[in-house]
PDB file of C-alpha atoms in Angstrom:
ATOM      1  CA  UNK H   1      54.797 148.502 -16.066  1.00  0.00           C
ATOM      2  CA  UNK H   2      56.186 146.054 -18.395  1.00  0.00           C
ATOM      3  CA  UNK H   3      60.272 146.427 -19.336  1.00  0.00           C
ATOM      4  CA  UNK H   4      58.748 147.018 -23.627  1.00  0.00           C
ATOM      5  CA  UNK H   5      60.997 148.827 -25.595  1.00  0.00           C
ATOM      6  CA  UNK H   6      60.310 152.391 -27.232  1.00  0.00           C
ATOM      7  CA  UNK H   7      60.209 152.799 -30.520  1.00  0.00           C
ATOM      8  CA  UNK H   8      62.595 154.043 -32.620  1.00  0.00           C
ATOM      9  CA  UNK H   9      63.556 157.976 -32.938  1.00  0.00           C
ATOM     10  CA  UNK H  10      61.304 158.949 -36.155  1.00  0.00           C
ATOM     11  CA  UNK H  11      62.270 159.268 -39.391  1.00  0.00           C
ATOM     12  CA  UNK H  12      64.638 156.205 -39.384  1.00  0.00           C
ATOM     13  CA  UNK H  13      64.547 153.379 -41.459  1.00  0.00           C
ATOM     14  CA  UNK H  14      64.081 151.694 -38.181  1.00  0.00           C
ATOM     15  CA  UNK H  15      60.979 153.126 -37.631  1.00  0.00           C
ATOM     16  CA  UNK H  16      59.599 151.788 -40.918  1.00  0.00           C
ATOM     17  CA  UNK H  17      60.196 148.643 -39.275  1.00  0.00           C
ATOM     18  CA  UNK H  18      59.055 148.875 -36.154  1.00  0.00           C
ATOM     19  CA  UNK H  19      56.392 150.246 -37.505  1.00  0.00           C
ATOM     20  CA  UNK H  20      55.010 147.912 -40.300  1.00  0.00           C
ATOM     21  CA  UNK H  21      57.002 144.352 -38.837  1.00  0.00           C
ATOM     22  CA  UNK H  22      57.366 144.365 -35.507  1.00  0.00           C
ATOM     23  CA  UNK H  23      54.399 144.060 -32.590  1.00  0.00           C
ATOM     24  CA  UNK H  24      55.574 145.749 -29.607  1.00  0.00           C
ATOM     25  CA  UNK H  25      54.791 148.680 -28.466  1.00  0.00           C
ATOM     26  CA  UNK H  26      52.241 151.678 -28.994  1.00  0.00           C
ATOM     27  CA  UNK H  27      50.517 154.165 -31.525  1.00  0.00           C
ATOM     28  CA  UNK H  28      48.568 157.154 -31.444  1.00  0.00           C
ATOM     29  CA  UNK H  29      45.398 157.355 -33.529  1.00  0.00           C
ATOM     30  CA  UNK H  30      46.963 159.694 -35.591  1.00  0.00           C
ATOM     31  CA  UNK H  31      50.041 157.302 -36.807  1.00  0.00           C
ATOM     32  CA  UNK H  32      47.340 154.773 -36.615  1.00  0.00           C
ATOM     33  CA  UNK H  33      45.280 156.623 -39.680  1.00  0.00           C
ATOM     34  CA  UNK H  34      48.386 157.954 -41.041  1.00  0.00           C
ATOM     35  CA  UNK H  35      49.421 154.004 -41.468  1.00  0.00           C
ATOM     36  CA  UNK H  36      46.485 152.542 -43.023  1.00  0.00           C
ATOM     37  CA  UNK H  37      46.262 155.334 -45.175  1.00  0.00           C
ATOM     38  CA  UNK H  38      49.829 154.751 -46.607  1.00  0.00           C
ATOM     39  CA  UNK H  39      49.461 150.777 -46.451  1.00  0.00           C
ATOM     40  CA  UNK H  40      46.146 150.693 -48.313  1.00  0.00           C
ATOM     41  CA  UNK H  41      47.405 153.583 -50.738  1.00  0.00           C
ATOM     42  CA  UNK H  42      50.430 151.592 -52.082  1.00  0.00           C
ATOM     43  CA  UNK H  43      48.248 148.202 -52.064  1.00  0.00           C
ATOM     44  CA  UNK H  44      45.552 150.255 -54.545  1.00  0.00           C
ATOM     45  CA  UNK H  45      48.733 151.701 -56.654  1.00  0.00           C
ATOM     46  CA  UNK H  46      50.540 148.199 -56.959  1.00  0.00           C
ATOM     47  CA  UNK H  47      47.320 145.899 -57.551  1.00  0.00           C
ATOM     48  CA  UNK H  48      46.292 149.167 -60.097  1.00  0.00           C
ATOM     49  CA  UNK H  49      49.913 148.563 -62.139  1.00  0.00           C
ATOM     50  CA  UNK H  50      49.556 144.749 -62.046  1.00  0.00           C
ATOM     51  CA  UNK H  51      45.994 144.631 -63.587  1.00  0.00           C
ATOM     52  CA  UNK H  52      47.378 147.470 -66.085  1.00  0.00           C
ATOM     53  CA  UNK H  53      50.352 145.395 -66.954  1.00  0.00           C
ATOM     54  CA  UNK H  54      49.083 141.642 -67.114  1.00  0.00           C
ATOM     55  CA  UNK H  55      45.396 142.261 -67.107  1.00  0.00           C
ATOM     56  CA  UNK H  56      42.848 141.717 -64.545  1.00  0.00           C
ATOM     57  CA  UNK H  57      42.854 137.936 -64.765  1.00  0.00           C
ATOM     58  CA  UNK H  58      46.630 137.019 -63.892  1.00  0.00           C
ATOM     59  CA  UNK H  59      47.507 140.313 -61.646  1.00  0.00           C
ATOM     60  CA  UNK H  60      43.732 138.416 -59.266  1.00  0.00           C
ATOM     61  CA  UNK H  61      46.304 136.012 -58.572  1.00  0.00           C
ATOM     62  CA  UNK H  62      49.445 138.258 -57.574  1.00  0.00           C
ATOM     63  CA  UNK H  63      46.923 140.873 -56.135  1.00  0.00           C
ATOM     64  CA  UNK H  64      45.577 137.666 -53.662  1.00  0.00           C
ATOM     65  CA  UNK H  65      49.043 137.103 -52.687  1.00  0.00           C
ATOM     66  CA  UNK H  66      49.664 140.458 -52.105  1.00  0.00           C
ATOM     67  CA  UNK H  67      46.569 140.946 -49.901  1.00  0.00           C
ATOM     68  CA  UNK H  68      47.573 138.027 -47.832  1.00  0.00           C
ATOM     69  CA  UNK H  69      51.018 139.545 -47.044  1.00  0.00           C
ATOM     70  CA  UNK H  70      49.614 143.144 -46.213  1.00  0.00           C
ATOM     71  CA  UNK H  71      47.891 141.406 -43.193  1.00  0.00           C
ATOM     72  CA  UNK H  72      51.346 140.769 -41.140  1.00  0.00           C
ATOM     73  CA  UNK H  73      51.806 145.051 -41.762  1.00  0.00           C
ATOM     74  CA  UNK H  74      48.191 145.593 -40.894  1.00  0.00           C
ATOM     75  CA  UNK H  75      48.013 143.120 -38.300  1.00  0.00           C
ATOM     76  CA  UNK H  76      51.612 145.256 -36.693  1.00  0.00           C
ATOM     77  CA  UNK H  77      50.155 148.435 -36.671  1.00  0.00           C
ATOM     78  CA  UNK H  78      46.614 147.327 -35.613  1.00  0.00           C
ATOM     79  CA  UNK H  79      48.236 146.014 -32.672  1.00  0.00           C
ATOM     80  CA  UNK H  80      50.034 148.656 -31.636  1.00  0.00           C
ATOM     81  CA  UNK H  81      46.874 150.558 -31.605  1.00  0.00           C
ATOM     82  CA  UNK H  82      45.142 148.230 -29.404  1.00  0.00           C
ATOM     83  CA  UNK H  83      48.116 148.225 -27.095  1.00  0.00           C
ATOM     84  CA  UNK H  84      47.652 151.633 -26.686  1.00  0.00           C
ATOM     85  CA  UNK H  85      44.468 151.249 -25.285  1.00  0.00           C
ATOM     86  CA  UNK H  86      45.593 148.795 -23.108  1.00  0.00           C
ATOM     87  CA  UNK H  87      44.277 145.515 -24.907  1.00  0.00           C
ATOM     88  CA  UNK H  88      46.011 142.359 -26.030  1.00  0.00           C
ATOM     89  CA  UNK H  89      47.077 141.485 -29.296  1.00  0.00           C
ATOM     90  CA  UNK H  90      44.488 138.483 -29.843  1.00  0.00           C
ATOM     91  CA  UNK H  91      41.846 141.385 -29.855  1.00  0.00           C
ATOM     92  CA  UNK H  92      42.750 142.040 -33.556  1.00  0.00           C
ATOM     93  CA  UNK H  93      41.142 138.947 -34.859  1.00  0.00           C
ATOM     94  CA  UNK H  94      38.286 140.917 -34.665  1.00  0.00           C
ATOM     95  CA  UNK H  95      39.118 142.715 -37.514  1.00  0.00           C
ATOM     96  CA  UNK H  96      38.401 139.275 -39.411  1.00  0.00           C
ATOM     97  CA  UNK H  97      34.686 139.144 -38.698  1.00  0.00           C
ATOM     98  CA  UNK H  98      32.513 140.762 -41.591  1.00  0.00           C
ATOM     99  CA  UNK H  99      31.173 143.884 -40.748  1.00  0.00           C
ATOM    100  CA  UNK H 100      32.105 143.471 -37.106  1.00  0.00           C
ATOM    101  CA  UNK H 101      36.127 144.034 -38.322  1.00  0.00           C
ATOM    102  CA  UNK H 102      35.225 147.347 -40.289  1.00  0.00           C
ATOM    103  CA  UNK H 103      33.233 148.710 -37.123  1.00  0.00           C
ATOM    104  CA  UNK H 104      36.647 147.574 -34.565  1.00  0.00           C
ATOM    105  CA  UNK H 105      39.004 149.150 -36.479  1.00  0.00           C
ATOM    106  CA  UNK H 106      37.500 151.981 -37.017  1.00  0.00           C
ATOM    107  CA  UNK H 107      36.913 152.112 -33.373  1.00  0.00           C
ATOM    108  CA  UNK H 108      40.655 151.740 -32.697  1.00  0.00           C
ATOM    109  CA  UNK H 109      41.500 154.682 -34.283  1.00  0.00           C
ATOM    110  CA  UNK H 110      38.386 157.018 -32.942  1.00  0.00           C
ATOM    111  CA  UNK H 111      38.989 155.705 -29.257  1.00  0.00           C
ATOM    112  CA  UNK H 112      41.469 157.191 -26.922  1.00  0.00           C
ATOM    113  CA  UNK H 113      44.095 155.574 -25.876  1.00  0.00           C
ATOM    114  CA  UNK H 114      45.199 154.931 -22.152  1.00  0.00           C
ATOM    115  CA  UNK H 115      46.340 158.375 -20.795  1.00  0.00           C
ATOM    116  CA  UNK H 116      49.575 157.846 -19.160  1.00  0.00           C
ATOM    117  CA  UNK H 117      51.907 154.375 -19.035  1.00  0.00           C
ATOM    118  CA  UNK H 118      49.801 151.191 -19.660  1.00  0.00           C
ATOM    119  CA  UNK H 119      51.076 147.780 -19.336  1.00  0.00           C
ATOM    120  CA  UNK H 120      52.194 147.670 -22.865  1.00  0.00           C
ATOM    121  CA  UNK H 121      54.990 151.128 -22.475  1.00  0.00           C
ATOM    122  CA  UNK H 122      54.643 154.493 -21.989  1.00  0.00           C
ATOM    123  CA  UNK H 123      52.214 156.540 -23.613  1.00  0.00           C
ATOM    124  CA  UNK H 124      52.290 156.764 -27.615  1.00  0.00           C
ATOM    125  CA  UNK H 125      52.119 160.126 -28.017  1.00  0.00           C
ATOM    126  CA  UNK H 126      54.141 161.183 -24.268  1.00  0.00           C
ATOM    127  CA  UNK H 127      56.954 164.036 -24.825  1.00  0.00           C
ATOM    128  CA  UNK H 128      59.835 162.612 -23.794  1.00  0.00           C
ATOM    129  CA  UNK H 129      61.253 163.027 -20.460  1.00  0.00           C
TER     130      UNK H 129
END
């Protein structure tokens, strides 16, 4: 068992963070969802308000820029998933091969994770003890 830190008590802003920024530790499938849900929500909202307020020529631009960023937050939670199965973090470049990326992550949040403590922390979902 590796010394990796829990995560934040929930409903803190320091669970955003951990969350969305930082690559340590471990998710269930259900924050998993719950997360790319949310991220790809307010990425649809915010590219939808650009392209209403500068038209769909300069908001491409913005809206490239603004994919590119969302990777680092998709990229943290994505790992944590994986981690939770018990797999390293360079397993996630996966996600950048057409077709094949779609059919991982979807996989990471259908497929159980370890069942008790894992290399990676204690179980993502564990009641505390």
């Amino acid at each position: 068992m590796s010394n990796a830190q829990l995560p934040p008590p929930p409903d803190t802003l320091a669970s955003f963070v951990w969350l969305f920024f930082r690559f340590d530790g471990r998710i269930s499938r259900q924050v998993y969802w719950l997360s790319i849900f949310f991220l790809w929500s307010v990425l649809f909202v915010i590219v939808g308000a650009m392209v209403a307020a500068m038209g769909e020529e300069r908001a491409s631009e913005f809206a490239l820029i603004l994919g590119l960023a969302s990777l680092w937050l998709e990229m943290a939670v994505l790992v944590k998933r994986q981690r939770d199965r018990g797999l390293p973090w360079f397993w996630c470049l996966l996600a950048f091969v057409p077709v094949a990326g779609l059919v991982w992550m979807i996989a990471m949040g259908v497929a159980p994770g370890d069942p008790g403590p894992n290399a990676f922390g204690e179980r993502a979902d564990a009641p505390p003890s």
